XYZ file of C-alpha atoms in Angstrom:
719
model
C -44.526 -15.615 -1.611
C -45.462 -12.402 -3.420
C -43.410 -9.213 -3.558
C -45.266 -7.585 -0.678
C -44.574 -10.464 1.696
C -40.954 -10.728 0.579
C -40.469 -6.984 1.063
C -42.045 -7.129 4.547
C -39.708 -9.960 5.527
C -36.706 -8.094 4.103
C -37.550 -4.926 6.048
C -37.902 -6.935 9.259
C -34.411 -8.363 8.769
C -33.071 -4.854 8.112
C -34.560 -3.677 11.418
C -32.663 -6.432 13.239
C -29.501 -5.542 11.339
C -29.557 -1.878 12.374
C -30.999 -2.481 15.840
C -34.293 -0.701 15.144
C -37.789 -1.690 16.326
C -39.805 -3.827 13.945
C -41.464 -1.635 11.346
C -39.036 1.239 11.972
C -36.584 0.387 9.191
C -37.247 0.013 5.498
C -35.021 -0.691 2.543
C -34.862 2.132 0.050
C -36.275 1.347 -3.362
C -32.855 1.018 -4.970
C -31.720 -1.332 -2.191
C -34.911 -3.364 -2.514
C -34.375 -3.632 -6.275
C -30.955 -5.209 -5.649
C -32.303 -7.594 -2.971
C -35.187 -8.689 -5.200
C -32.823 -9.330 -8.112
C -30.717 -11.610 -5.925
C -33.428 -13.448 -3.984
C -36.404 -13.577 -6.325
C -34.652 -13.608 -9.706
C -31.330 -15.220 -8.651
C -29.466 -12.817 -10.927
C -25.926 -11.535 -11.145
C -25.818 -7.845 -10.340
C -23.280 -5.039 -10.139
C -24.143 -2.225 -7.734
C -22.208 1.025 -8.198
C -23.251 3.335 -5.382
C -21.549 5.951 -3.264
C -19.804 4.971 -0.059
C -22.336 4.723 2.759
C -25.265 3.937 0.437
C -25.869 0.661 2.276
C -24.365 -2.074 0.125
C -23.729 -4.315 3.133
C -27.410 -4.105 4.086
C -28.256 -5.526 0.650
C -26.119 -8.606 0.959
C -26.908 -9.288 4.616
C -30.653 -9.018 4.030
C -30.331 -11.168 0.906
C -28.287 -13.700 2.869
C -30.919 -14.059 5.573
C -33.701 -14.432 2.994
C -31.777 -17.004 0.954
C -30.724 -19.015 4.016
C -34.356 -19.224 5.173
C -35.121 -20.694 1.761
C -32.500 -23.408 2.048
C -29.616 -21.777 0.212
C -25.997 -22.389 1.151
C -23.799 -19.862 2.916
C -22.910 -16.506 1.447
C -19.266 -16.060 0.480
C -18.033 -12.463 0.610
C -14.686 -11.642 -0.968
C -13.503 -8.531 0.811
C -10.128 -6.785 0.581
C -9.438 -5.415 4.039
C -9.446 -6.797 7.551
C -11.051 -3.592 8.838
C -14.065 -4.201 6.627
C -14.276 -7.831 7.717
C -14.280 -6.936 11.385
C -16.989 -4.320 10.885
C -19.131 -6.702 8.862
C -18.888 -9.647 11.258
C -20.145 -7.377 14.043
C -22.960 -5.997 11.863
C -24.103 -9.463 10.844
C -24.326 -10.653 14.451
C -26.974 -8.026 15.193
C -29.292 -9.732 12.723
C -28.521 -13.220 13.988
C -26.341 -13.940 10.972
C -23.392 -16.140 11.860
C -20.348 -14.785 10.053
C -16.771 -16.021 10.079
C -13.681 -14.803 8.304
C -10.651 -16.473 6.750
C -7.633 -14.204 6.359
C -3.925 -13.999 7.065
C -4.523 -12.850 10.666
C -6.349 -15.991 11.894
C -4.727 -19.120 10.371
C -5.164 -20.996 13.648
C -8.957 -20.809 13.153
C -9.137 -21.960 9.526
C -9.714 -25.683 10.163
C -12.488 -25.033 12.671
C -14.138 -22.529 10.315
C -14.043 -24.988 7.410
C -15.754 -27.582 9.602
C -18.431 -25.094 10.667
C -19.132 -24.237 7.030
C -19.436 -27.910 6.092
C -21.854 -28.503 8.999
C -23.994 -25.596 7.820
C -23.367 -23.578 10.984
C -21.997 -20.520 9.168
C -24.227 -18.142 7.241
C -21.513 -15.857 5.889
C -17.898 -16.623 5.130
C -15.717 -13.580 4.497
C -12.558 -14.313 2.544
C -9.665 -12.023 1.716
C -8.766 -12.002 -1.997
C -5.262 -13.240 -1.192
C -6.784 -16.527 0.007
C -8.079 -17.142 -3.515
C -4.495 -17.541 -4.705
C -3.445 -19.882 -1.897
C -2.764 -23.350 -3.312
C -4.629 -25.249 -0.567
C -7.571 -22.851 -0.593
C -7.801 -22.827 -4.390
C -7.524 -26.602 -4.820
C -9.395 -27.872 -1.758
C -11.655 -25.204 -0.263
C -12.658 -23.156 -3.305
C -14.287 -26.025 -5.257
C -16.391 -26.961 -2.197
C -17.437 -23.350 -1.706
C -18.355 -22.979 -5.348
C -20.527 -26.084 -5.109
C -22.369 -25.042 -1.931
C -22.437 -21.231 -2.059
C -25.878 -19.670 -1.880
C -24.725 -16.135 -2.728
C -21.368 -14.807 -3.865
C -20.537 -11.206 -2.985
C -17.546 -9.415 -4.512
C -16.876 -6.276 -2.500
C -14.806 -3.444 -4.008
C -15.366 -5.062 -7.396
C -13.401 -2.413 -9.295
C -10.325 -4.368 -8.146
C -11.239 -7.052 -10.696
C -10.584 -4.719 -13.613
C -7.119 -3.625 -14.638
C -8.799 -0.501 -16.038
C -9.595 0.442 -12.429
C -7.492 2.582 -10.116
C -6.809 -0.243 -7.667
C -6.425 -3.400 -9.759
C -5.522 -6.404 -7.608
C -4.545 -9.580 -9.438
C -5.759 -11.831 -6.619
C -9.293 -10.793 -7.581
C -8.806 -12.306 -11.022
C -9.167 -15.757 -9.426
C -12.856 -14.928 -9.037
C -13.339 -15.641 -12.733
C -12.753 -19.326 -12.037
C -15.139 -19.334 -9.087
C -17.826 -17.559 -11.108
C -17.548 -20.214 -13.792
C -17.831 -23.036 -11.248
C -20.899 -21.766 -9.375
C -24.006 -23.935 -9.576
C -26.696 -22.670 -11.961
C -28.998 -20.116 -10.390
C -26.586 -18.953 -7.682
C -26.913 -15.153 -7.457
C -23.843 -12.939 -7.480
C -23.555 -9.396 -6.147
C -20.588 -7.173 -6.993
C -20.329 -3.790 -5.272
C -18.129 -0.731 -5.582
C -18.294 2.992 -4.969
C -15.523 3.927 -7.394
C -16.019 2.704 -10.940
C -16.213 4.828 -14.050
C -18.114 3.691 -17.135
C -15.312 1.584 -18.577
C -14.623 -0.260 -15.311
C -18.354 -0.814 -14.796
C -18.693 -2.366 -18.255
C -15.607 -4.556 -17.738
C -16.775 -5.894 -14.360
C -20.335 -6.458 -15.622
C -18.968 -8.438 -18.572
C -16.893 -10.650 -16.269
C -19.856 -11.217 -13.942
C -22.142 -12.187 -16.781
C -19.813 -14.710 -18.375
C -21.776 -17.897 -18.962
C -24.760 -16.657 -16.958
C -26.455 -14.109 -19.155
C -26.154 -10.366 -18.959
C -25.464 -8.941 -15.509
C -27.840 -6.376 -14.033
C -26.119 -3.033 -13.423
C -27.623 -0.787 -10.735
C -25.835 2.542 -10.721
C -26.811 5.545 -8.632
C -25.567 9.102 -8.183
C -22.247 9.240 -6.374
C -22.549 12.657 -4.766
C -22.270 12.847 -0.973
C -24.329 15.833 0.110
C -22.643 15.974 3.502
C -19.130 16.560 2.165
C -17.625 20.035 1.920
C -14.513 19.877 -0.258
C -11.610 22.292 -0.183
C -7.944 22.740 -1.077
C -5.421 24.641 1.049
C -2.171 25.478 -0.713
C 0.799 26.010 1.590
C 4.478 26.623 0.775
C 6.085 23.461 2.123
C 5.772 20.396 4.347
C 6.538 22.360 7.525
C 3.676 24.752 6.814
C 1.321 21.831 6.170
C 2.226 20.106 9.431
C 1.951 23.398 11.299
C -1.443 24.089 9.686
C -2.663 20.685 10.807
C -1.580 21.297 14.394
C -3.083 24.777 14.316
C -6.472 23.799 12.888
C -7.046 20.122 13.755
C -9.236 20.968 16.733
C -11.441 23.129 14.489
C -12.380 20.140 12.321
C -15.641 18.428 13.304
C -15.574 15.262 15.392
C -12.869 12.713 14.702
C -11.431 11.759 11.359
C -8.561 10.557 9.213
C -5.387 12.348 8.148
C -3.990 10.629 5.060
C -0.298 10.784 4.112
C 1.263 9.463 0.911
C 4.009 7.418 2.580
C 4.593 5.474 5.761
C 7.448 7.814 6.683
C 5.255 10.899 6.291
C 2.496 9.331 8.387
C 4.975 8.533 11.150
C 6.439 12.044 11.038
C 3.005 13.641 11.251
C 1.949 11.340 14.086
C 5.060 12.158 16.111
C 4.600 15.897 15.661
C 0.884 15.929 16.479
C 1.495 13.851 19.596
C 4.160 16.338 20.691
C 1.518 19.026 20.310
C -0.785 17.094 22.635
C -3.201 15.598 20.111
C -4.541 12.078 20.694
C -3.679 10.530 17.317
C -2.509 7.088 16.207
C -0.651 5.837 13.115
C -2.217 3.344 10.698
C 0.190 2.162 7.989
C 1.567 -0.945 6.351
C 4.157 -1.082 9.133
C 1.575 -0.975 11.934
C 1.244 -4.308 13.731
C -2.141 -5.996 13.399
C -2.928 -5.672 17.116
C -2.100 -1.961 16.969
C -4.330 -1.566 13.900
C -7.201 -3.167 15.785
C -6.678 -0.841 18.721
C -6.456 2.191 16.437
C -9.713 1.272 14.693
C -11.474 0.787 18.006
C -10.127 4.080 19.353
C -11.373 5.971 16.303
C -14.768 4.271 16.349
C -15.133 5.223 20.020
C -13.821 8.782 19.419
C -10.947 8.218 21.828
C -8.590 9.735 19.249
C -8.976 12.894 17.225
C -7.595 11.205 14.125
C -5.819 8.240 12.651
C -2.802 9.330 10.613
C -2.936 6.780 7.841
C -1.631 5.665 4.497
C -3.844 3.937 1.941
C -3.649 0.889 4.239
C -6.777 2.425 5.791
C -8.832 2.613 2.650
C -11.652 0.455 1.426
C -14.122 -0.735 3.950
C -13.494 1.116 7.201
C -16.959 2.101 8.386
C -17.494 4.928 10.864
C -20.763 6.692 9.982
C -19.997 9.793 12.051
C -16.486 10.370 10.693
C -16.286 14.156 10.642
C -13.313 14.955 8.423
C -10.666 13.669 6.046
C -7.468 15.648 5.455
C -4.822 14.671 2.917
C -1.210 15.721 3.509
C -0.294 15.453 -0.156
C -2.283 14.544 -3.253
C -3.028 10.931 -4.152
C -2.196 10.175 -7.792
C -5.785 9.374 -8.798
C -8.947 11.438 -8.290
C -10.946 8.215 -8.175
C -8.800 6.837 -5.370
C -9.032 10.227 -3.684
C -12.825 10.184 -3.838
C -12.870 6.693 -2.385
C -10.782 7.811 0.589
C -12.733 10.981 1.275
C -15.895 8.892 1.046
C -15.024 7.501 4.457
C -16.396 10.764 5.898
C -19.927 12.032 6.294
C -21.864 8.798 5.946
C -24.099 9.318 8.948
C -23.736 13.023 9.687
C -25.071 16.108 7.959
C -21.708 17.802 7.604
C -18.121 16.610 7.124
C -15.049 18.542 6.020
C -12.665 17.267 3.355
C -9.398 19.115 2.756
C -6.489 18.494 0.431
C -3.101 20.003 1.309
C -1.028 19.359 -1.848
C 2.761 19.411 -1.721
C 5.520 20.155 -4.199
C 6.948 16.702 -3.510
C 3.749 14.829 -4.399
C 4.734 14.060 -7.974
C 8.168 12.834 -6.914
C 6.424 10.436 -4.559
C 4.060 9.328 -7.364
C 7.105 8.509 -9.489
C 8.777 6.741 -6.600
C 5.861 4.322 -6.269
C 5.024 4.118 -9.988
C 7.044 1.020 -10.921
C 3.973 -1.236 -11.101
C 3.213 -1.463 -14.825
C 2.962 -4.906 -16.378
C 6.502 -5.908 -17.471
C 7.636 -5.803 -21.119
C 6.950 -8.916 -23.168
C 10.616 -9.980 -23.198
C 10.675 -10.234 -19.398
C 7.380 -12.124 -19.326
C 8.648 -14.606 -21.933
C 11.900 -14.951 -19.997
C 9.899 -15.878 -16.896
C 7.808 -18.451 -18.768
C 10.951 -19.951 -20.289
C 12.667 -20.144 -16.909
C 9.691 -22.005 -15.440
C 9.483 -24.348 -18.427
C 13.201 -25.121 -18.340
C 13.293 -25.753 -14.600
C 11.238 -28.930 -14.730
C 10.125 -28.299 -11.154
C 8.258 -25.612 -9.234
C 10.212 -22.414 -8.665
C 9.511 -20.004 -5.818
C 9.501 -16.263 -6.393
C 12.918 -15.892 -4.689
C 14.345 -18.607 -6.962
C 12.866 -16.894 -10.011
C 14.480 -13.616 -8.991
C 17.838 -15.178 -9.758
C 16.673 -15.885 -13.310
C 14.486 -12.884 -14.096
C 15.402 -9.248 -13.502
C 12.149 -8.188 -11.820
C 11.591 -6.980 -8.308
C 9.705 -9.282 -5.965
C 6.423 -7.352 -5.811
C 6.263 -6.795 -9.561
C 7.263 -10.403 -10.252
C 4.561 -11.790 -7.953
C 1.907 -9.508 -9.456
C 2.877 -10.655 -12.942
C 2.741 -14.326 -11.906
C -0.762 -13.902 -10.487
C -1.957 -12.380 -13.755
C -0.326 -15.193 -15.744
C -1.931 -17.704 -13.377
C -5.418 -16.428 -14.120
C -4.575 -16.269 -17.833
C -3.643 -19.957 -17.643
C 0.028 -19.581 -18.583
C 1.395 -20.531 -15.134
C 0.021 -22.284 -12.092
C 0.773 -21.937 -8.426
C 1.510 -25.295 -6.814
C 3.180 -26.574 -3.680
C 6.724 -25.272 -3.743
C 6.183 -22.373 -6.119
C 5.154 -21.831 -9.729
C 5.148 -23.978 -12.872
C 4.527 -23.184 -16.525
C 1.419 -24.840 -17.970
C 2.584 -24.789 -21.574
C -0.717 -23.222 -22.612
C -0.469 -20.569 -25.353
C -0.448 -17.024 -24.044
C -0.701 -13.692 -25.871
C 0.910 -10.490 -24.618
C -1.800 -7.840 -24.774
C 0.495 -4.890 -25.443
C -2.333 -2.587 -26.460
C -4.218 -3.141 -23.209
C -1.146 -2.700 -21.010
C -0.197 0.497 -22.847
C -3.715 1.837 -22.408
C -3.609 1.147 -18.676
C -0.303 3.039 -18.448
C -1.849 5.972 -20.303
C -4.823 5.819 -17.974
C -2.525 6.148 -14.958
C -0.882 9.205 -16.521
C -4.312 10.705 -17.248
C -5.364 10.163 -13.634
C -2.288 12.031 -12.413
C -3.083 14.931 -14.710
C -6.674 14.920 -13.465
C -5.408 15.185 -9.902
C -3.343 18.233 -10.866
C -6.437 19.682 -12.491
C -8.499 19.031 -9.360
C -6.075 21.103 -7.298
C -6.059 24.000 -9.758
C -9.691 24.033 -10.931
C -11.863 27.046 -10.236
C -14.980 24.963 -10.844
C -16.966 22.833 -8.441
C -14.751 20.199 -6.842
C -17.533 17.681 -6.208
C -18.718 17.997 -9.791
C -15.123 17.468 -10.967
C -14.775 14.215 -8.999
C -18.172 12.924 -10.082
C -17.285 13.528 -13.723
C -14.106 11.509 -13.232
C -16.405 8.637 -12.278
C -18.689 9.246 -15.296
C -21.475 10.060 -12.858
C -24.451 11.256 -14.865
C -26.108 14.405 -13.608
C -22.952 15.809 -12.006
C -23.630 19.441 -11.175
C -22.162 22.148 -8.914
C -22.536 21.203 -5.253
C -22.830 24.722 -3.815
C -20.704 23.737 -0.794
C -17.054 23.426 -1.830
C -14.528 26.242 -1.563
C -14.999 27.134 -5.229
C -18.797 27.158 -5.065
C -19.259 28.864 -1.701
C -15.912 30.568 -1.230
C -12.844 29.475 0.765
C -13.810 28.225 4.192
C -10.506 26.860 5.546
C -8.246 29.439 7.203
C -4.761 29.006 5.657
C -2.962 30.913 8.422
C -0.143 29.340 10.409
C 1.351 30.858 13.543
C 5.090 31.377 13.900
C 5.127 29.151 16.980
C 3.456 26.228 15.184
C 5.709 26.653 12.156
C 8.814 26.647 14.329
C 7.721 23.416 15.983
C 6.923 21.731 12.681
C 10.207 22.855 11.147
C 12.097 21.511 14.152
C 10.349 18.148 13.816
C 11.067 17.844 10.101
C 14.653 19.050 10.526
C 15.423 16.265 12.975
C 17.625 13.822 11.037
C 18.273 10.183 11.685
C 16.738 6.834 10.733
C 18.070 3.313 11.154
C 19.737 1.441 8.316
C 19.031 -2.259 8.742
C 21.831 -4.561 7.548
C 21.441 -7.600 5.330
C 21.759 -10.901 7.189
C 20.943 -13.460 4.454
C 22.147 -13.832 0.875
C 19.369 -14.013 -1.750
C 18.114 -17.401 -2.904
C 19.575 -18.873 -6.089
C 22.937 -17.106 -6.236
C 24.945 -20.271 -7.112
C 22.762 -20.641 -10.218
C 24.075 -17.227 -11.280
C 27.683 -18.285 -10.762
C 28.002 -16.460 -7.439
C 29.043 -18.704 -4.556
C 27.003 -16.998 -1.849
C 24.108 -18.629 -0.037
C 22.425 -18.879 3.322
C 23.239 -16.641 6.255
C 26.022 -14.104 5.887
C 28.741 -15.158 8.372
C 28.732 -12.936 11.456
C 32.375 -11.990 10.884
C 31.506 -10.705 7.397
C 28.288 -8.832 8.180
C 27.643 -5.125 8.030
C 26.447 -3.582 11.285
C 23.252 -1.592 11.707
C 23.778 1.970 10.561
C 22.197 5.392 10.228
C 20.851 7.701 7.512
C 19.715 11.302 7.536
C 16.269 10.332 6.276
C 14.112 8.305 3.933
C 13.472 9.471 0.399
C 9.773 8.928 1.053
C 9.514 11.230 4.064
C 8.464 14.876 3.989
C 11.314 16.168 6.126
C 14.795 15.247 4.985
C 13.319 13.281 2.101
C 12.199 16.541 0.492
C 15.758 17.882 0.693
C 17.507 14.712 -0.379
C 15.342 13.754 -3.373
C 16.605 16.647 -5.561
C 20.183 16.024 -4.421
C 20.058 12.312 -5.320
C 17.779 12.451 -8.360
C 18.955 10.880 -11.610
C 20.818 13.536 -13.554
C 21.290 15.861 -10.579
C 24.627 17.741 -10.791
C 27.466 16.426 -8.660
C 29.081 18.724 -6.139
C 30.282 19.001 -2.552
C 27.859 17.919 0.140
C 25.612 20.842 1.171
C 26.493 22.372 4.519
C 23.112 21.562 6.068
C 23.421 17.909 5.045
C 26.930 17.663 6.500
C 25.802 19.275 9.772
C 22.875 16.847 9.925
C 25.167 13.875 9.260
C 27.446 14.983 12.090
C 24.422 15.323 14.389
C 23.249 11.834 13.455
C 26.744 10.523 14.126
C 26.829 12.188 17.541
C 23.438 10.765 18.530
C 24.530 7.362 17.286
C 27.727 7.487 19.350
C 25.758 8.290 22.523
C 23.037 5.679 21.914
C 23.124 2.305 23.722
C 25.872 0.276 22.090
C 27.458 3.389 20.557
C 31.162 4.087 20.956
C 30.539 7.040 23.293
C 28.120 5.132 25.529
C 28.949 3.415 28.792
C 27.003 0.208 28.232
C 28.552 -3.249 28.127
C 27.703 -3.556 24.420
C 29.474 -0.344 23.426
C 31.681 -0.730 20.356
C 35.166 0.775 20.247
C 35.594 4.186 18.684
C 35.912 3.951 14.866
C 39.483 3.944 13.626
C 38.685 5.759 10.405
C 36.277 6.656 7.627
C 35.968 4.802 4.308
C 33.849 5.900 1.344
C 31.989 3.841 -1.212
C 33.080 5.090 -4.641
C 30.410 6.737 -6.775
C 30.340 6.923 -10.562
C 27.554 9.514 -10.620
C 28.241 11.578 -7.477
C 31.951 11.172 -6.570
C 32.372 14.726 -5.209
C 29.243 14.422 -3.056
C 30.259 11.123 -1.456
C 33.935 11.948 -0.967
C 33.235 15.393 0.489
C 30.694 13.851 2.872
C 33.199 11.243 4.036
C 36.010 13.777 4.386
C 33.765 16.224 6.216
C 32.687 13.591 8.733
C 36.291 12.549 9.247
C 37.398 16.141 9.854
C 34.629 16.982 12.326
C 34.969 13.641 14.108
C 38.765 13.862 14.157
C 39.053 10.507 12.466
C 41.486 9.470 9.742
C 40.021 9.487 6.251
C 41.200 6.148 4.880
C 40.011 6.658 1.302
C 37.649 4.578 -0.797
C 37.298 1.044 -1.933
C 37.803 0.824 -5.691
C 35.836 -0.368 -8.667
C 37.256 -3.442 -10.321
C 35.684 -2.770 -13.698
C 34.348 -6.336 -13.729
C 30.777 -5.044 -13.796
C 28.875 -1.770 -13.766
C 27.213 -1.112 -10.385
C 24.703 1.160 -12.130
C 23.200 -1.950 -13.693
C 22.160 -3.003 -10.208
C 19.853 0.006 -9.829
C 16.225 -1.089 -9.466
C 17.046 -4.759 -10.018
C 15.802 -7.441 -7.672
C 18.067 -8.675 -4.892
C 19.592 -11.626 -6.741
C 20.350 -9.681 -9.911
C 21.671 -6.745 -7.924
C 24.015 -8.918 -5.901
C 25.258 -10.668 -9.036
C 26.268 -7.286 -10.444
C 27.808 -6.044 -7.205
C 29.537 -9.230 -6.040
C 32.741 -8.579 -8.025
C 32.396 -4.822 -8.571
C 34.622 -3.657 -5.681
C 38.055 -4.308 -4.229
C 39.983 -3.064 -1.199
C 43.170 -1.297 -2.364
C 46.435 -2.421 -0.800
C 47.014 0.825 1.074
C 43.575 0.689 2.687
C 44.054 -2.981 3.583
C 47.394 -2.097 5.193
C 45.781 0.673 7.247
C 43.103 -1.729 8.489
C 45.726 -4.321 9.389
C 47.851 -1.789 11.336
C 44.943 -0.394 13.351
C 42.135 -2.944 13.515
C 38.806 -1.677 14.780
C 35.438 -0.447 13.528
C 35.259 1.776 10.457
C 32.568 4.188 9.331
C 31.442 3.386 5.782
C 29.985 6.429 4.002
C 27.718 6.390 0.943
C 25.091 8.671 -0.543
C 22.120 6.312 -0.788
C 21.093 2.806 0.176
C 18.129 1.352 -1.676
C 18.474 -2.351 -0.953
C 21.487 -2.637 1.346
C 23.452 -4.890 -0.998
C 26.203 -2.393 -1.821
C 26.802 -1.887 1.890
C 26.720 -5.647 2.479
C 29.234 -6.396 -0.291
C 31.653 -3.605 0.648
C 31.374 -4.424 4.372
C 32.255 -8.054 3.635
C 35.395 -6.954 1.801
C 36.426 -4.540 4.556
C 35.890 -7.084 7.303
C 37.918 -9.668 5.419
C 40.631 -7.009 5.148
C 40.718 -6.515 8.921
C 37.892 -4.150 9.934
C 36.362 -5.416 13.172
C 32.998 -3.802 12.382
C 31.606 -1.757 9.503
C 29.225 1.011 10.568
C 27.357 2.492 7.562
C 26.339 6.140 7.419
C 24.397 7.280 4.346
C 22.451 10.355 3.352
C 19.243 8.533 2.472
C 17.525 5.173 2.422
C 14.566 4.029 0.378
C 11.167 3.259 1.870
């Protein structure tokens, strides 16, 4: 078949894909170049094109052409369920049978595997996390590699640790690339890769298969109008959103930096009568599905989302993207705003930066690859164990938090130093080199991205040109549309009424403090005789906090108060008043001591404080103030034993933290006597709860000393 016939067939498939009459749809020349490279030349190609360029059309058309020529199914590695759902529906329009394997449909996996083996599936979409599953890696992946007709790596910048969104699960693709049969084409796609990431991904694609073809186009989106609106504080930003949301075209996305901020914004906008829905890491899968469908059908004005709604969500007529706070990377920012304006002539993109943004960047910044000593300690622990160790078991031996530990293990797995097996991880004994220079460069790159985001906010040059230059996009030039090119177009005004409502919403204190119910795995190995479920008679009860450090209401007030190095002093009056209000609401809630329900607890018999080495005046004044207002006896504090330094527990994982805290406190005799004379619930006051282990340890001591319940009240919680 010559090029003309192949092109005619490809265009006919495209028409089916987009639901157009035959002859009414035609691949653009750059799309056709990618399809021809895959189908005719069976090459490996990297396509770097702006969001909405039509990358999915390339691999669906190529799939249909290859399947008609006897090739095996296409395997698409795709990072988000939203993308998978969109793509399965798109494929069906062209008669392409697509199935997906991900964490949301385990009950379907066996049936899907059988369909693939019978040749009934044209496209198999796989989440990158599946690549690191032991069963999938050892049983399914080799079969796929042997039968795949086309491998597609979507959001391919995730492969590279130079990229803004490196995901170690993607590194498993190296093994699959090496195991593919000769002549199997590979397509990698991304909309956000600068020159260095492009070169890194192309090198990995071409390993053992010749040089990869790189097809890179201009990344400008002519439909986007970029702007920045600077407002004094979070209340003004929320009020601005409520005041101007209806002025933004169509429906869109409001991005927040944290789950707490997204939930706060959602609650306020709903109070103001806006049809909006949250979309965060805490949103249940069924609710995410409903939210996506509501946005696609324009039943909501906006989804209020974190980065959980990022790569892959496809709504061509999305009319706006607003950010409540600056992301830490201009490349990640451009990827998110690229959700808008794909199929419309005009879309508005606004950034509302906040003073707290950088504090939030720091809060979530603990993701760098660990120092060599901790990596070697992990390898030694696995080698010495003589059996597989789970991540929780490793936590008892290595002072790394769970997320960081698991990320490190995945990298070591791909590097060949460890292997994931049934029951956990083992060391392979293979030599491994710590690439300190590379890890340091990546850390510097993250710092440079943060500075670039500051520069984006403050620049008086073209904003689109600025973002394109961050992506090394050749030919970047002034857009003529943004607020710096064409003049400010977003009205920054906020009415007094809207500001009052937003301030009231953000001033409302009170979040739940969930207690610990289980001791961490592996404590006996650390010489601490605690394991399994915490006995009910020794547990801490559910408690309350003024706010989360990650929210934009009380979090903004509490972060400076609780920051490392902040001066100690009496609790601020507004914080004490808020704590009293939280306490009053708690007392009246179902199960509270001022409620009438059958589960109501007795009124607390007194207030006890957790001692603080860094903020003793803050904690004690808070406890004494609550006792005075609540007309409760102040019973004093538990004491430090001096056996260990509780500060060492800061930012440790659960096992290491508990080891440090397990013998750090004692109940003084006078306090124990008070509890024995008047048994009942006690309020336990502290400044901050990051993991809940301090509260759990102190509550256990107090309950053993006679407290019938321990009700924690803290200024702030993490998360």
